[in-house]
């Protein structure tokens, strides 16, 4: 946190046609030390984007005049800043659409304010400290999105923030991160991590998975990295 | 108007065809008849009419002129010629200026002529013809010369004298040495000159003129026939050009002919045959009159048109030609009568009528046979009667059996259709022959199907609008709820508030969270029940999924103080389903069990594979030992290895999942009631949760391809889920 404050107040743009929601979000973000700009439709948002040095945008989809999706497309034409969509549309297809046109995260209404703040911080951290991804890339690092596993120092960071994992948890993350996207059955994880024949693996592995999720995920109920493939196994998403 | 015009056009074209055929066939027939009657005569008449341009080319002329020559020669050489000369002269005078003759006996100086000059015949040997004359026949005692239009005719050529001049040969005028045949004749000069354009002689019967007239008459007669013949061809050609239009009328004729019973047609054919035979017998005598000729032509035309109509009838009506008979008509009359009766009575009546008709026919055949065998009367009508009864009897049996077959097969179709409708086919209609016994039933069934179809469509439509409504409403609810949750959270964090205010805020916070869950659940449920939800089917292991769910909820289970007894086969239980949704299902069921179980009681989670019939409902008795403590509260049951049961069968083997718990309250409701969307286990609806858990579990199970049942037995609550297993390699 300290490094952000040193750099002066970071500007965040909140766009929603519901003023109360904008105000509430502003209060939370200002409490965290950000400067907040407010817009109530897509055009206002575009105006503010061009005239101010905005570092992150929170934007609703269903708005009058210019809707959120169109605004995101327009913003992406000129800016590389993180965009988080806030929407009451909660279906998978809506999320996929929002992320595929250039948003970095998708938060459904009604949201938990603290979770929203955590996501804002995470996006900013990634944008500001890890923005130059190619330059700082190390040879011995396993990555999936903001999740990094440094094999040399045996440390795990999420969006640049170090995470403390136990040795077993570390091994599980390493195994899954070495094969992002591949689904591992509990038995295989058990045998490869514990180095002994699997017995009663499901429960043991699941307990560890849950612990890891609580450490690396913003919302463990809706994990971004470490996912359960129900009825098959576990995987870390290839992002 | 147009249609009328079209109709009359078809008629006109058809008449063209009819008249054309009549003319052409009639003329050809007449020609053939005449040819047969007098082959050479007819051919000669034809030749004369079409190829003899001048009468001097005709046999008649040559013959007549030869006879005249002979007359003169005879008259000159006759001993007592006085009478003869006069007779010949008066005969030749009849020809007037058409014929100039000059005959002289050099021996006795007798001369016969209607001319002063001899045209230089005596001197030069060849006559000089006067103007307007172009034919002569000249004999100067030794030889004979004939010249026609300046061309000499070689009369001594065998073919020439055969063609009309045979008289000359016959009487020896063409002999090598004429003096030997008739010494007097060798002293005679005979010259006959014929006018180019033979004219009518006033008051006389000029034979030459007559020949000319006859030739002209013949020419004009054949000319007319020829023109008519051509017209006939033109008409036929026109009708062929318009054959499509002609066909329209043929179709009409076919329709018309189709109305008649085949019996009537056979009788008509016999009558025509009789007439034809009669005509041919009657007039088949030597020689032929115009009437006879016309009669023959008429016969041929009648035969042609009869055959044509038979052809049209067969072409147009095909099988119907034979089908349209008296027996069928009787059956039809009977059927209209039968149709007024109810189905059962109609079928019985049909059987009775059939038996009665067969009985009558058997009796008729029997009597006919007895008379045939023992009677002394004329046997032909009885033989006929016997065969007819037999044929009709067999035909009736055939018809009855065929009808019966059709009806049975239609009943089969009807049953299939009912089955199809039961299975949800609301689109394909059952089409039966309108004549069929089952037609009305099929129509009624189609109506019912239509009704169902409409009801289903209406329901789908209303479900869809419901989904849209819920989607919109849930969106509209979520937006203000976002504000509520945010501001309540801010309030909650406010410092310096008194304790009771904090409590109030806490309550608002809880309730707004519950509202959030409720809206989300309502949305999910509506989508699932209306079938608007996306399901990602993949091959998953149900056993693993249940273990994962239990492990996921491990903390809650531990806190609950309940003991979970889990019995899941070691071998994988593969099903095709949507893992995410099934997780929701088991999560809901287990969290229900956690919420509503009697404190300290056991919760049983059993998975069994079987054929879905035997142990499905009851699950397995829990006689296993609690040997494997996974966590303190979850026990893996030692189970019978199911592998042997599963492998080797690819029937729809099923896996049954049962979750059992003892309720911590009295379940004073039925299974159906608890599945109602807003029902709550305790009917009080006070604690957290939406009350939609079971309804969601049921809908999700169903969209994931499973069955979901609830059984309540006293204080025991059982959720039973069934899925079809798939093979290891599927």
Short mmCIF file of N, CA, C and O in Angstrom, two decimals, chain A residues 18 20-21 23-24 27-28 31 62 88-92 109-114 185-187 199-200 202-203 206-207 210 213 221 228-234, chain B residues 475 478-479 481-483 485-487 489-490 493 516 523 527 538-541 544-545 547-552 554-555 579-580 583 587 628-631 634 636:
data_model
loop_
_atom_site.label_atom_id
_atom_site.label_comp_id
_atom_site.label_asym_id
_atom_site.label_seq_id
_atom_site.Cartn_x
_atom_site.Cartn_y
_atom_site.Cartn_z
N UNK A 18 -26.57 4.58 -11.83
CA UNK A 18 -27.17 4.68 -10.51
C UNK A 18 -26.22 5.48 -9.61
O UNK A 18 -25.14 5.01 -9.22
N UNK A 20 -26.27 6.47 -6.53
CA UNK A 20 -26.00 5.97 -5.18
C UNK A 20 -24.91 4.91 -5.19
O UNK A 20 -24.06 4.87 -4.31
N UNK A 21 -24.97 4.07 -6.22
CA UNK A 21 -23.93 3.05 -6.31
C UNK A 21 -22.57 3.70 -6.54
O UNK A 21 -21.57 3.36 -5.89
N UNK A 23 -21.67 6.66 -5.67
CA UNK A 23 -21.25 7.30 -4.42
C UNK A 23 -20.71 6.29 -3.42
O UNK A 23 -19.68 6.52 -2.79
N UNK A 24 -21.42 5.17 -3.28
CA UNK A 24 -20.98 4.17 -2.31
C UNK A 24 -19.59 3.66 -2.67
O UNK A 24 -18.69 3.58 -1.80
N UNK A 27 -16.97 6.15 -1.83
CA UNK A 27 -16.61 6.21 -0.40
C UNK A 27 -15.58 5.14 -0.08
O UNK A 27 -14.55 5.42 0.54
N UNK A 28 -15.86 3.91 -0.55
CA UNK A 28 -14.92 2.82 -0.27
C UNK A 28 -13.54 3.12 -0.85
O UNK A 28 -12.52 2.93 -0.19
N UNK A 31 -11.76 5.93 0.91
CA UNK A 31 -11.23 5.44 2.18
C UNK A 31 -9.91 4.72 1.99
O UNK A 31 -9.07 4.68 2.88
N UNK A 62 -25.33 -1.73 -18.39
CA UNK A 62 -26.58 -1.14 -18.88
C UNK A 62 -26.69 0.32 -18.44
O UNK A 62 -27.04 0.61 -17.30
N UNK A 88 -25.33 -6.28 -13.38
CA UNK A 88 -26.35 -7.13 -12.78
C UNK A 88 -26.55 -8.39 -13.62
O UNK A 88 -27.22 -9.32 -13.21
N UNK A 89 -25.99 -8.38 -14.81
CA UNK A 89 -26.10 -9.58 -15.65
C UNK A 89 -25.11 -10.62 -15.15
O UNK A 89 -23.91 -10.38 -15.19
N UNK A 90 -25.66 -11.74 -14.73
CA UNK A 90 -24.80 -12.68 -14.01
C UNK A 90 -24.54 -13.98 -14.77
O UNK A 90 -23.92 -14.89 -14.27
N UNK A 91 -25.00 -14.04 -16.01
CA UNK A 91 -24.83 -15.33 -16.70
C UNK A 91 -23.43 -15.46 -17.30
O UNK A 91 -22.77 -14.47 -17.61
N UNK A 92 -23.03 -16.71 -17.45
CA UNK A 92 -21.68 -16.99 -17.96
C UNK A 92 -21.45 -16.29 -19.30
O UNK A 92 -20.39 -15.73 -19.54
N UNK A 109 -23.37 -7.64 -9.75
CA UNK A 109 -24.15 -6.98 -8.70
C UNK A 109 -25.15 -7.97 -8.15
O UNK A 109 -25.67 -8.78 -8.92
N UNK A 110 -25.53 -7.95 -6.92
CA UNK A 110 -24.92 -7.09 -5.89
C UNK A 110 -23.60 -7.67 -5.42
O UNK A 110 -23.49 -8.85 -5.23
N UNK A 111 -22.61 -6.81 -5.25
CA UNK A 111 -21.28 -7.31 -4.88
C UNK A 111 -20.98 -6.99 -3.43
O UNK A 111 -21.62 -6.16 -2.80
N UNK A 112 -19.99 -7.68 -2.94
CA UNK A 112 -19.47 -7.40 -1.61
C UNK A 112 -18.48 -6.26 -1.75
O UNK A 112 -17.49 -6.38 -2.47
N UNK A 113 -18.72 -5.12 -1.07
CA UNK A 113 -17.86 -3.95 -1.29
C UNK A 113 -16.39 -4.24 -1.02
O UNK A 113 -15.52 -3.77 -1.75
N UNK A 114 -16.13 -5.05 -0.01
CA UNK A 114 -14.73 -5.32 0.32
C UNK A 114 -14.07 -6.13 -0.80
O UNK A 114 -12.90 -5.95 -1.12
N UNK A 185 -6.79 -35.54 -11.48
CA UNK A 185 -7.63 -36.20 -10.48
C UNK A 185 -6.94 -36.15 -9.12
O UNK A 185 -5.71 -36.07 -9.03
N UNK A 186 -7.73 -36.22 -8.07
CA UNK A 186 -7.19 -36.12 -6.71
C UNK A 186 -6.12 -37.19 -6.47
O UNK A 186 -5.08 -36.92 -5.87
N UNK A 187 -6.36 -38.40 -7.01
CA UNK A 187 -5.42 -39.51 -6.78
C UNK A 187 -4.04 -39.15 -7.33
O UNK A 187 -3.02 -39.40 -6.67
N UNK A 199 -4.83 -42.96 -1.09
CA UNK A 199 -5.91 -43.59 -0.36
C UNK A 199 -6.70 -42.49 0.31
O UNK A 199 -6.13 -41.64 0.99
N UNK A 200 -8.01 -42.49 0.03
CA UNK A 200 -8.82 -41.44 0.63
C UNK A 200 -8.34 -40.07 0.17
O UNK A 200 -8.32 -39.11 0.91
N UNK A 202 -9.39 -37.88 -2.12
CA UNK A 202 -10.30 -36.78 -2.45
C UNK A 202 -10.39 -35.76 -1.33
O UNK A 202 -10.23 -34.56 -1.54
N UNK A 203 -10.65 -36.25 -0.16
CA UNK A 203 -10.87 -35.34 0.97
C UNK A 203 -9.61 -34.57 1.32
O UNK A 203 -9.63 -33.36 1.48
N UNK A 206 -8.79 -32.07 -1.39
CA UNK A 206 -9.78 -30.99 -1.42
C UNK A 206 -9.54 -29.99 -0.29
O UNK A 206 -9.64 -28.78 -0.49
N UNK A 207 -9.18 -30.53 0.86
CA UNK A 207 -8.93 -29.65 2.00
C UNK A 207 -7.77 -28.71 1.67
O UNK A 207 -7.84 -27.51 1.91
N UNK A 210 -8.76 -26.09 -0.90
CA UNK A 210 -9.53 -24.99 -0.31
C UNK A 210 -8.64 -24.00 0.43
O UNK A 210 -8.83 -22.80 0.37
N UNK A 213 -6.83 -21.90 -2.05
CA UNK A 213 -7.75 -20.92 -2.64
C UNK A 213 -7.97 -19.74 -1.72
O UNK A 213 -8.03 -18.59 -2.16
N UNK A 221 -15.00 -18.47 -3.20
CA UNK A 221 -16.23 -19.09 -3.70
C UNK A 221 -16.28 -19.02 -5.24
O UNK A 221 -16.92 -19.83 -5.87
N UNK A 228 -12.08 -26.24 -9.23
CA UNK A 228 -12.51 -27.62 -9.10
C UNK A 228 -13.29 -27.97 -10.37
O UNK A 228 -14.19 -27.24 -10.76
N UNK A 229 -12.90 -29.05 -11.02
CA UNK A 229 -13.71 -29.55 -12.13
C UNK A 229 -14.53 -30.68 -11.54
O UNK A 229 -14.03 -31.77 -11.29
N UNK A 230 -15.78 -30.39 -11.27
CA UNK A 230 -16.61 -31.30 -10.47
C UNK A 230 -16.77 -32.65 -11.15
O UNK A 230 -17.12 -32.74 -12.30
N UNK A 231 -16.48 -33.67 -10.37
CA UNK A 231 -16.64 -35.03 -10.88
C UNK A 231 -15.42 -35.50 -11.65
O UNK A 231 -15.38 -36.62 -12.13
N UNK A 232 -14.37 -34.62 -11.78
CA UNK A 232 -13.18 -35.04 -12.52
C UNK A 232 -11.91 -34.76 -11.72
O UNK A 232 -11.16 -35.68 -11.41
N UNK A 233 -11.67 -33.52 -11.34
CA UNK A 233 -10.44 -33.22 -10.59
C UNK A 233 -10.24 -31.73 -10.38
O UNK A 233 -11.19 -30.99 -10.17
N UNK A 234 -8.95 -31.32 -10.49
CA UNK A 234 -8.60 -29.93 -10.18
C UNK A 234 -7.65 -29.40 -11.23
O UNK A 234 -6.89 -30.15 -11.83
N UNK B 475 -32.83 -8.40 -12.50
CA UNK B 475 -31.90 -7.31 -12.77
C UNK B 475 -32.31 -6.04 -12.04
O UNK B 475 -31.50 -5.35 -11.42
N UNK B 478 -31.55 -6.35 -8.44
CA UNK B 478 -30.13 -6.39 -8.07
C UNK B 478 -29.54 -4.98 -7.92
O UNK B 478 -28.69 -4.75 -7.06
N UNK B 479 -29.98 -4.07 -8.77
CA UNK B 479 -29.37 -2.73 -8.75
C UNK B 479 -29.61 -2.01 -7.41
O UNK B 479 -28.64 -1.60 -6.77
N UNK B 481 -30.41 -3.37 -4.69
CA UNK B 481 -29.82 -4.20 -3.63
C UNK B 481 -28.33 -3.91 -3.49
O UNK B 481 -27.79 -3.95 -2.38
N UNK B 482 -27.69 -3.60 -4.61
CA UNK B 482 -26.26 -3.27 -4.56
C UNK B 482 -26.04 -2.06 -3.64
O UNK B 482 -25.15 -2.07 -2.78
N UNK B 483 -26.88 -1.05 -3.84
CA UNK B 483 -26.76 0.12 -2.99
C UNK B 483 -27.02 -0.23 -1.55
O UNK B 483 -26.28 0.20 -0.64
N UNK B 485 -26.72 -3.04 0.08
CA UNK B 485 -25.64 -3.81 0.69
C UNK B 485 -24.43 -2.90 0.97
O UNK B 485 -23.84 -2.92 2.06
N UNK B 486 -24.12 -2.04 -0.02
CA UNK B 486 -22.95 -1.18 0.17
C UNK B 486 -23.14 -0.22 1.34
O UNK B 486 -22.26 -0.07 2.20
N UNK B 487 -24.30 0.44 1.37
CA UNK B 487 -24.49 1.45 2.43
C UNK B 487 -24.66 0.83 3.79
O UNK B 487 -24.23 1.38 4.80
N UNK B 489 -23.19 -1.80 4.71
CA UNK B 489 -21.82 -2.14 5.10
C UNK B 489 -21.09 -0.91 5.64
O UNK B 489 -20.39 -0.98 6.65
N UNK B 490 -21.31 0.21 4.95
CA UNK B 490 -20.68 1.45 5.42
C UNK B 490 -21.19 1.83 6.80
O UNK B 490 -20.42 2.21 7.69
N UNK B 493 -19.79 -0.16 9.55
CA UNK B 493 -18.42 0.17 9.91
C UNK B 493 -18.32 1.51 10.64
O UNK B 493 -17.25 1.87 11.13
N UNK B 516 -30.19 -11.35 -1.57
CA UNK B 516 -29.25 -11.58 -2.65
C UNK B 516 -29.29 -13.06 -3.09
O UNK B 516 -29.42 -13.37 -4.28
N UNK B 523 -33.62 -16.88 -9.96
CA UNK B 523 -33.20 -16.75 -11.35
C UNK B 523 -32.75 -18.11 -11.91
O UNK B 523 -33.21 -18.54 -12.96
N UNK B 527 -34.75 -20.44 -14.81
CA UNK B 527 -34.06 -20.84 -16.05
C UNK B 527 -34.07 -22.35 -16.21
O UNK B 527 -34.32 -22.88 -17.30
N UNK B 538 -20.50 -33.56 -19.96
CA UNK B 538 -19.22 -34.22 -20.15
C UNK B 538 -19.21 -35.46 -19.28
O UNK B 538 -20.06 -35.66 -18.43
N UNK B 539 -18.22 -36.29 -19.52
CA UNK B 539 -18.14 -37.55 -18.80
C UNK B 539 -17.54 -37.28 -17.42
O UNK B 539 -16.39 -36.84 -17.32
N UNK B 540 -18.31 -37.53 -16.38
CA UNK B 540 -17.78 -37.29 -15.03
C UNK B 540 -18.04 -38.51 -14.16
O UNK B 540 -18.91 -39.32 -14.44
N UNK B 541 -17.25 -38.59 -13.10
CA UNK B 541 -17.39 -39.68 -12.14
C UNK B 541 -18.25 -39.17 -10.99
O UNK B 541 -17.84 -38.29 -10.22
N UNK B 544 -16.72 -39.45 -7.46
CA UNK B 544 -15.73 -38.41 -7.22
C UNK B 544 -16.40 -37.08 -6.92
O UNK B 544 -16.00 -36.35 -6.01
N UNK B 545 -17.45 -36.80 -7.70
CA UNK B 545 -18.15 -35.52 -7.52
C UNK B 545 -18.73 -35.42 -6.12
O UNK B 545 -18.62 -34.39 -5.44
N UNK B 547 -17.69 -37.04 -3.43
CA UNK B 547 -16.55 -36.86 -2.50
C UNK B 547 -16.08 -35.42 -2.50
O UNK B 547 -15.81 -34.83 -1.46
N UNK B 548 -15.94 -34.86 -3.68
CA UNK B 548 -15.48 -33.46 -3.78
C UNK B 548 -16.42 -32.52 -3.05
O UNK B 548 -15.99 -31.63 -2.33
N UNK B 549 -17.71 -32.75 -3.26
CA UNK B 549 -18.70 -31.89 -2.62
C UNK B 549 -18.59 -32.00 -1.09
O UNK B 549 -18.60 -31.00 -0.37
N UNK B 550 -18.47 -33.26 -0.64
CA UNK B 550 -18.37 -33.47 0.82
C UNK B 550 -17.11 -32.79 1.37
O UNK B 550 -17.15 -32.13 2.40
N UNK B 551 -16.01 -32.95 0.63
CA UNK B 551 -14.76 -32.36 1.08
C UNK B 551 -14.86 -30.84 1.08
O UNK B 551 -14.36 -30.16 1.96
N UNK B 552 -15.54 -30.32 0.07
CA UNK B 552 -15.71 -28.88 -0.05
C UNK B 552 -16.49 -28.33 1.14
O UNK B 552 -16.24 -27.23 1.60
N UNK B 554 -16.59 -29.64 4.06
CA UNK B 554 -16.07 -30.32 5.25
C UNK B 554 -16.20 -29.46 6.50
O UNK B 554 -16.60 -29.95 7.56
N UNK B 555 -15.88 -28.18 6.40
CA UNK B 555 -15.93 -27.30 7.57
C UNK B 555 -17.32 -27.26 8.16
O UNK B 555 -17.51 -27.41 9.37
N UNK B 579 -21.03 -31.14 -14.43
CA UNK B 579 -20.46 -31.21 -13.10
C UNK B 579 -20.80 -30.03 -12.22
O UNK B 579 -21.15 -30.19 -11.05
N UNK B 580 -20.74 -28.82 -12.79
CA UNK B 580 -21.02 -27.62 -12.00
C UNK B 580 -22.42 -27.66 -11.41
O UNK B 580 -22.65 -27.33 -10.25
N UNK B 583 -22.85 -30.34 -8.79
CA UNK B 583 -22.27 -29.86 -7.53
C UNK B 583 -23.30 -29.03 -6.78
O UNK B 583 -23.49 -29.19 -5.58
N UNK B 587 -24.60 -29.99 -3.17
CA UNK B 587 -24.36 -28.96 -2.17
C UNK B 587 -25.67 -28.58 -1.47
O UNK B 587 -25.75 -28.52 -0.25
N UNK B 628 -13.17 -46.48 8.18
CA UNK B 628 -12.24 -45.53 7.63
C UNK B 628 -12.61 -44.12 8.03
O UNK B 628 -13.41 -43.47 7.38
N UNK B 629 -12.04 -43.65 9.02
CA UNK B 629 -12.34 -42.28 9.45
C UNK B 629 -11.57 -41.32 8.57
O UNK B 629 -10.35 -41.24 8.65
N UNK B 630 -12.28 -40.62 7.74
CA UNK B 630 -11.60 -39.67 6.88
C UNK B 630 -11.28 -38.44 7.66
O UNK B 630 -10.16 -38.02 7.81
N UNK B 631 -12.32 -37.86 8.09
CA UNK B 631 -12.23 -36.78 9.07
C UNK B 631 -13.04 -37.32 10.24
O UNK B 631 -13.61 -38.39 10.16
N UNK B 634 -16.77 -37.91 8.86
CA UNK B 634 -17.16 -38.59 7.63
C UNK B 634 -16.56 -39.98 7.60
O UNK B 634 -15.36 -40.15 7.77
N UNK B 636 -16.09 -43.56 5.57
CA UNK B 636 -16.25 -44.31 4.33
C UNK B 636 -16.72 -45.71 4.69
O UNK B 636 -16.12 -46.40 5.48
#
